[in-house]
Coordinates of C-alpha atoms in Angstrom, one line a residue:
X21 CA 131.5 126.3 68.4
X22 CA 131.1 126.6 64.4
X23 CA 129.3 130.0 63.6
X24 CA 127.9 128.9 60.0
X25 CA 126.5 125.6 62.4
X26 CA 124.9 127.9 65.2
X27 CA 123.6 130.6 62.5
X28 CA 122.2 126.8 61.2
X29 CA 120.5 126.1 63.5
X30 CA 119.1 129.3 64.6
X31 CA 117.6 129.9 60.9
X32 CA 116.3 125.9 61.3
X33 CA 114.4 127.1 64.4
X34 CA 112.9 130.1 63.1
X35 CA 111.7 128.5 60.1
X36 CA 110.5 125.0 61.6
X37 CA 108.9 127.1 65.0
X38 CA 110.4 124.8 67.5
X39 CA 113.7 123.6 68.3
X40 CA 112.2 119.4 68.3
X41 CA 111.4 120.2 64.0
X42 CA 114.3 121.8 63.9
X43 CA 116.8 118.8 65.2
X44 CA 114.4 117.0 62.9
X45 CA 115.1 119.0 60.0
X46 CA 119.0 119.1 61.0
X47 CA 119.1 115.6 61.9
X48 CA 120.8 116.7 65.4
X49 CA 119.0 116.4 68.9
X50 CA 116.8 119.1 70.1
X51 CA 119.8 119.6 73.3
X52 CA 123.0 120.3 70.5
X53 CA 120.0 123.0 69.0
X54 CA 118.9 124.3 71.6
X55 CA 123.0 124.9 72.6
X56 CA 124.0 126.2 69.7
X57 CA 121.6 128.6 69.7
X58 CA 122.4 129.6 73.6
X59 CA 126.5 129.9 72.5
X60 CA 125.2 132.2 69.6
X61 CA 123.4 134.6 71.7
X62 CA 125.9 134.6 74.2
X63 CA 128.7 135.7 71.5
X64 CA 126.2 138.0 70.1
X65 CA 125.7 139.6 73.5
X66 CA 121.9 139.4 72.8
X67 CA 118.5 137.4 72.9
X68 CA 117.6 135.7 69.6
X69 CA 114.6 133.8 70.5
X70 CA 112.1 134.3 73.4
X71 CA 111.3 130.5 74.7
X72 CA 108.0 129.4 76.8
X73 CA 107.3 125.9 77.3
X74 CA 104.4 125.8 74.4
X75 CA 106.1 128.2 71.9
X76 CA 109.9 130.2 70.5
X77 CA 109.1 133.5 69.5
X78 CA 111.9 135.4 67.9
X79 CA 113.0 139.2 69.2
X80 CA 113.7 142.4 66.8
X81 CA 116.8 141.1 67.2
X82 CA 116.3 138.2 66.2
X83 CA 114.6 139.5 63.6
X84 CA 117.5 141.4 61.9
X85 CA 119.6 138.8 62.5
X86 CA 117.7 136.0 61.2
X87 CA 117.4 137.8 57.4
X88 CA 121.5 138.7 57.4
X89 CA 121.7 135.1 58.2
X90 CA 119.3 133.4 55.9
X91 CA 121.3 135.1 53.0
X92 CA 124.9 134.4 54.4
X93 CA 123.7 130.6 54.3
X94 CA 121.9 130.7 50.9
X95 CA 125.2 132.4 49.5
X96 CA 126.9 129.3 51.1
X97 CA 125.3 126.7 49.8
X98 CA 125.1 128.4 46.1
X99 CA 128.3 128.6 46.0
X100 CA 129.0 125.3 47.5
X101 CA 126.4 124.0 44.8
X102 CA 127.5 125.6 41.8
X103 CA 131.0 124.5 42.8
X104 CA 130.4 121.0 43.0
X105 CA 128.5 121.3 39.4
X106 CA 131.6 122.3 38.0
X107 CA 132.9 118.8 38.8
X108 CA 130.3 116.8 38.6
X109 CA 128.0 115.9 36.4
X110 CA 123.9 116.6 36.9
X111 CA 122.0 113.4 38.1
X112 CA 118.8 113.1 39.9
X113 CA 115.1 112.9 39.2
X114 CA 114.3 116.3 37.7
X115 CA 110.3 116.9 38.0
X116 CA 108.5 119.2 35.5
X117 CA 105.1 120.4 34.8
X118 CA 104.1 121.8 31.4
X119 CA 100.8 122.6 29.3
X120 CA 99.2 119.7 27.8
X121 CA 99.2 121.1 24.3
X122 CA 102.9 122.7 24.2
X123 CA 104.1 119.4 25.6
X124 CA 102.9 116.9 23.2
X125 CA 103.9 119.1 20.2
X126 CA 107.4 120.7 21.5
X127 CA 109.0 118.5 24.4
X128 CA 109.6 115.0 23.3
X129 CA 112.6 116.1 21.4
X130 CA 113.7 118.6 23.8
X131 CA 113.9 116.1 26.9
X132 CA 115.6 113.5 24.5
X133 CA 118.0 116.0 23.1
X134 CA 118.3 116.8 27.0
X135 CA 118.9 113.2 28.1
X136 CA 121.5 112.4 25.6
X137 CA 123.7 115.4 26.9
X138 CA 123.0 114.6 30.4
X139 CA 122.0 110.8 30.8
X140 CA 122.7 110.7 34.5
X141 CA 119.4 112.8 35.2
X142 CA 115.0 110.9 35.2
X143 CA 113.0 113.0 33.8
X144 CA 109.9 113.2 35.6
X145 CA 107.1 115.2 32.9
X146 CA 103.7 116.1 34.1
X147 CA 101.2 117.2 31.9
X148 CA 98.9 119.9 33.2
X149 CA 96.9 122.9 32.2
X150 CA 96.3 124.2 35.7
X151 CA 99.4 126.2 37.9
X152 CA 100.5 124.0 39.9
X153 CA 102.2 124.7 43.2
X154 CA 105.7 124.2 42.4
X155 CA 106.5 124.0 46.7
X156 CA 103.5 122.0 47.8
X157 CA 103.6 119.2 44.8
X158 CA 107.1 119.0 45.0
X159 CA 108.1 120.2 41.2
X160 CA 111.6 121.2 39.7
X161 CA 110.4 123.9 37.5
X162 CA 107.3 124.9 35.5
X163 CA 106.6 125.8 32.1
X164 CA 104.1 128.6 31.9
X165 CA 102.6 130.8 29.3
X166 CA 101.4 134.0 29.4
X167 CA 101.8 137.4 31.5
X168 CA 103.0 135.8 34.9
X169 CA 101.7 137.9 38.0
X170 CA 104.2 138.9 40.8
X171 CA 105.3 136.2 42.9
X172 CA 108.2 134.7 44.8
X173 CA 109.0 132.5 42.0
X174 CA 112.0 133.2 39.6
X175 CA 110.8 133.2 36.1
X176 CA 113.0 133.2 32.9
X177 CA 111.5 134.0 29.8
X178 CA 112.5 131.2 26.7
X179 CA 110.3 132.3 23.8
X180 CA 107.9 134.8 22.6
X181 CA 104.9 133.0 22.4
X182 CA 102.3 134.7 19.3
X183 CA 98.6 134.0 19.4
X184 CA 96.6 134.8 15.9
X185 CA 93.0 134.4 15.2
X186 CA 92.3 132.1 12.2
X187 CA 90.0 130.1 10.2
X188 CA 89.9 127.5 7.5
X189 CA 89.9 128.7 3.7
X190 CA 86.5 126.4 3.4
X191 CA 84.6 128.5 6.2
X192 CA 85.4 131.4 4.9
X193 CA 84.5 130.8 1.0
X194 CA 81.1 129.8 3.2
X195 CA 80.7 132.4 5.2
X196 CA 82.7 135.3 4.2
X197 CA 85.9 136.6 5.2
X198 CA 85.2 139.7 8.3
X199 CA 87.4 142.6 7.9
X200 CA 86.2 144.4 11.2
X201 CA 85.9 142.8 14.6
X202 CA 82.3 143.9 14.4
X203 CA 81.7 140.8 11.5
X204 CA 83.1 138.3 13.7
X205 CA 79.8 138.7 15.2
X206 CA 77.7 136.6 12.4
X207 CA 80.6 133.8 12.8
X208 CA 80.8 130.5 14.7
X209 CA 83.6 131.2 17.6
X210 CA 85.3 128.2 19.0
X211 CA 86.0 129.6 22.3
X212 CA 89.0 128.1 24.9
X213 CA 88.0 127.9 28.6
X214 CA 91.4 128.7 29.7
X215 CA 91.8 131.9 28.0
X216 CA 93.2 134.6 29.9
X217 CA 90.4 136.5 31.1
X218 CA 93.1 139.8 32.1
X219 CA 94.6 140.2 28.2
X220 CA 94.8 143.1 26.9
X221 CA 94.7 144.1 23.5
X222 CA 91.1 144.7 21.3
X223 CA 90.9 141.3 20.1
X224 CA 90.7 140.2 23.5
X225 CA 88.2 142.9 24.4
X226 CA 86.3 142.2 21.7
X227 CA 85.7 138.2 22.8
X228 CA 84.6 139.2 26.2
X229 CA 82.1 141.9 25.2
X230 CA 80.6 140.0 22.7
X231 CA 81.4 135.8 23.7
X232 CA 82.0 135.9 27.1
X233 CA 78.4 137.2 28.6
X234 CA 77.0 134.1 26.9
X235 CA 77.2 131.0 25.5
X236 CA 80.3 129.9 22.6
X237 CA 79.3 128.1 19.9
X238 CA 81.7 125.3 20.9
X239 CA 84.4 125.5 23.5
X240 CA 87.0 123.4 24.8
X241 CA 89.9 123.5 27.6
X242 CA 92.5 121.8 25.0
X243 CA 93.6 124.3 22.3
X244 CA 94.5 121.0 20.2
X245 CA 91.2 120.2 19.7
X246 CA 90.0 123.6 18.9
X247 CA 92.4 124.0 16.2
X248 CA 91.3 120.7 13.9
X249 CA 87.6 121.8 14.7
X250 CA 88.7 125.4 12.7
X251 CA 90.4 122.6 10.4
X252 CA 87.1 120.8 9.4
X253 CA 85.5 124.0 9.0
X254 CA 83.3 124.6 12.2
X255 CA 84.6 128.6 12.7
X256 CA 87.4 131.0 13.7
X257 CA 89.5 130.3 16.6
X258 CA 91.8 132.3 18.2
X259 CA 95.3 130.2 19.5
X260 CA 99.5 130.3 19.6
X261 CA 100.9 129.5 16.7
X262 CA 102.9 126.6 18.7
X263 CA 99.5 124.7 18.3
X264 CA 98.4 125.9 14.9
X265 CA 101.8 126.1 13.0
X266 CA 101.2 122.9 11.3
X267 CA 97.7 124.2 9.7
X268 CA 99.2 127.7 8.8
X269 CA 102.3 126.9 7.2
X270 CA 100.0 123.9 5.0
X271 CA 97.3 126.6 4.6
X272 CA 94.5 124.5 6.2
X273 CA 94.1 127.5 8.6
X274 CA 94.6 131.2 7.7
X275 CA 94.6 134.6 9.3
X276 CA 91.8 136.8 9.6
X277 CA 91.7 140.2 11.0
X278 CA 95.5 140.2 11.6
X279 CA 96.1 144.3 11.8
X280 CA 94.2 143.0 15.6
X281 CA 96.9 140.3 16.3
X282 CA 97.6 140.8 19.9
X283 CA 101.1 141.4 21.0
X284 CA 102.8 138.0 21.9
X285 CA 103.0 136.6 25.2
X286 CA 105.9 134.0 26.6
X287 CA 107.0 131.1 27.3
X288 CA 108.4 130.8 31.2
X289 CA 110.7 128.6 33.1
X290 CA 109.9 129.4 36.6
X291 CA 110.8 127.9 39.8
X292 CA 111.3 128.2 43.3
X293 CA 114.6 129.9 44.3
X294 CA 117.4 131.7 42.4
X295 CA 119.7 130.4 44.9
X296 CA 120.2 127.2 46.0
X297 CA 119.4 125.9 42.5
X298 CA 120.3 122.4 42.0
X299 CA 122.8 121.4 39.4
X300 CA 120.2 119.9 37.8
X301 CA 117.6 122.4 37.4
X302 CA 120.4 124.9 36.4
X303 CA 121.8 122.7 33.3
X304 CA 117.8 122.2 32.2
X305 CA 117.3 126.2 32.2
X306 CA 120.2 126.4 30.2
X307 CA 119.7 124.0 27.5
X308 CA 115.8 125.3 27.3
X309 CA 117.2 128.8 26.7
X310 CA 118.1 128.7 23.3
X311 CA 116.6 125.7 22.4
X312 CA 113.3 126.7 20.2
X313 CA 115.1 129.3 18.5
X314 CA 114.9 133.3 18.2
X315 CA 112.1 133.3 16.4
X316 CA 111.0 129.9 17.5
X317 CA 110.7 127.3 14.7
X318 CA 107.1 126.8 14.7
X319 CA 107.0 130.6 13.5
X320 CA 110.1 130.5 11.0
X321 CA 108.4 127.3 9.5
X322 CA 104.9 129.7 9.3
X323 CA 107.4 132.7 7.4
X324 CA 109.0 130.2 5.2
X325 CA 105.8 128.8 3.8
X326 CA 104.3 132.3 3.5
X327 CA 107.0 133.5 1.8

């Protein structure tokens, strides 16, 4: 008997719940499982799994035995995987999600650039604002920005990510420019819908106290559109520079208040498992890495015009 095949099929059954999912899983009949199983208990000198007609329930020692073997076989097939990288090239449909906004403005020529290296892999691009369940709707990896909560998800962080509070030169000739949060309350805010209602910094405390208790002025879920309404004049918006680089290096937008800039948040590749990472995935992680530059362009382009 094969031990890596037994300890197979013994993490298959815990996993799936039943020994018929996990022949399906396998692709081997529920008898071979259910005897490879039976031949690893017996060379363990132990039960595994406790079987009744309607259910498998696994023993402590199963239980011990199951995690030591779940990690034997995910160090397996890494380094199976990551083997068979180095000789191959990366292929495959590779399925992403990303921000609507960050997308149109800062992926086109990233998955070109991407393609031409590695022309053997589809890229799949999904354009979303929501998180999406990487497992359940059967993504790659996820772009994310922000302060990511605790999960079982591996995130890498790509680039800082800064978010400054701005207005056109017109509106403010018209109105005034504020030099305390406490005159931002006698300006039009354009408020975004998906703003991160946990930030910290007194920016952020300020837009709850005073904007979020009641209604914006205007508000929108696209920070796109939010930025040429500051453009045309219609009031201060608060947004990453990825969007608004454009208006702030041309001067159609400027700072206000920027001794409250918050500090910046990130840009995330996240997905699934560190292990068991497909060839694919891996070669995509590493050409995002240092793609956008340290800083990334969108703010060099902002200190080159300042300057």
């Amino acid at each position: 008997m094969d031990s890596i095949d037994a300890m197979r099929a013994f993490v298959a059954v815990v996993n799936e719940g039943s020994f018929s999912k996990a022949a399906n899983t396998l692709n081997l009949s529920p008898q071979l499982v259910s005897k490879y199983v039976s031949k690893l208990e017996e060379r363990l000198g132990t039960r595994l799994l406790q079987r009744t007609t309607r259910q498998v329930n696994v023993t402590e020692a199963g239980s011990q035995y199951f995690v030591h073997a779940q990690q034997i076989l995910l160090s397996i097939d890494d380094m199976t995987a990551q083997l068979h990288g180095l000789q191959q090239k990366p292929k495959g449909t590779l399925r992403i999600s990303a921000p609507v906004s960050f997308a149109l403005k800062h992926m086109a020529k990233l998955t070109t650039d991407f393609q031409k290296r590695y022309p053997d892999v589809t890229i799949d691009l999904q354009l979303n604002d929501r998180k999406v369940d990487i497992v359940e709707e059967g993504f790659d990896i996820a772009l994310r920005i922000g302060e990511l909560k605790s999960s079982s998800l591996v995130a890498k962080q790509i680039a800082p990510i800064r978010v400054v509070l701005c207005a056109s030169p017109e509106y403010l000739q018209k109105h005034g420019t504020p030099s305390t949060l406490a005159e931002l309350d006698n300006h039009r805010y354009l408020h975004y819908s998906y703003i991160n209602m946990e930030a910290t910094g007194e920016i952020y405390e300020y837009l709850r106290a005073r904007y979020f208790k009641q209604s914006s002025t205007f508000y929108s879920n696209n920070g796109d559109v939010l930025v040429a309404s500051a453009v045309a004049g219609a009031g201060f918006v608060l947004q990453p520079t990825f969007i608004a680089s454009e208006a702030l290096s041309t001067g159609t937008l400027v700072p206000i208040l920027p001794q409250y800039e918050p500090k910046p948040i990130h840009l995330y590749a996240v997905y699934a498992h560190k292990k068991l990472l497909p060839h694919k995935v891996r070669c995509f992680i590493d050409f995002l890495s240092d793609y956008y530059g340290s800083p990334p362009y969108w703010d060099a382009r902002i200190a080159a015009n300042q300057n």
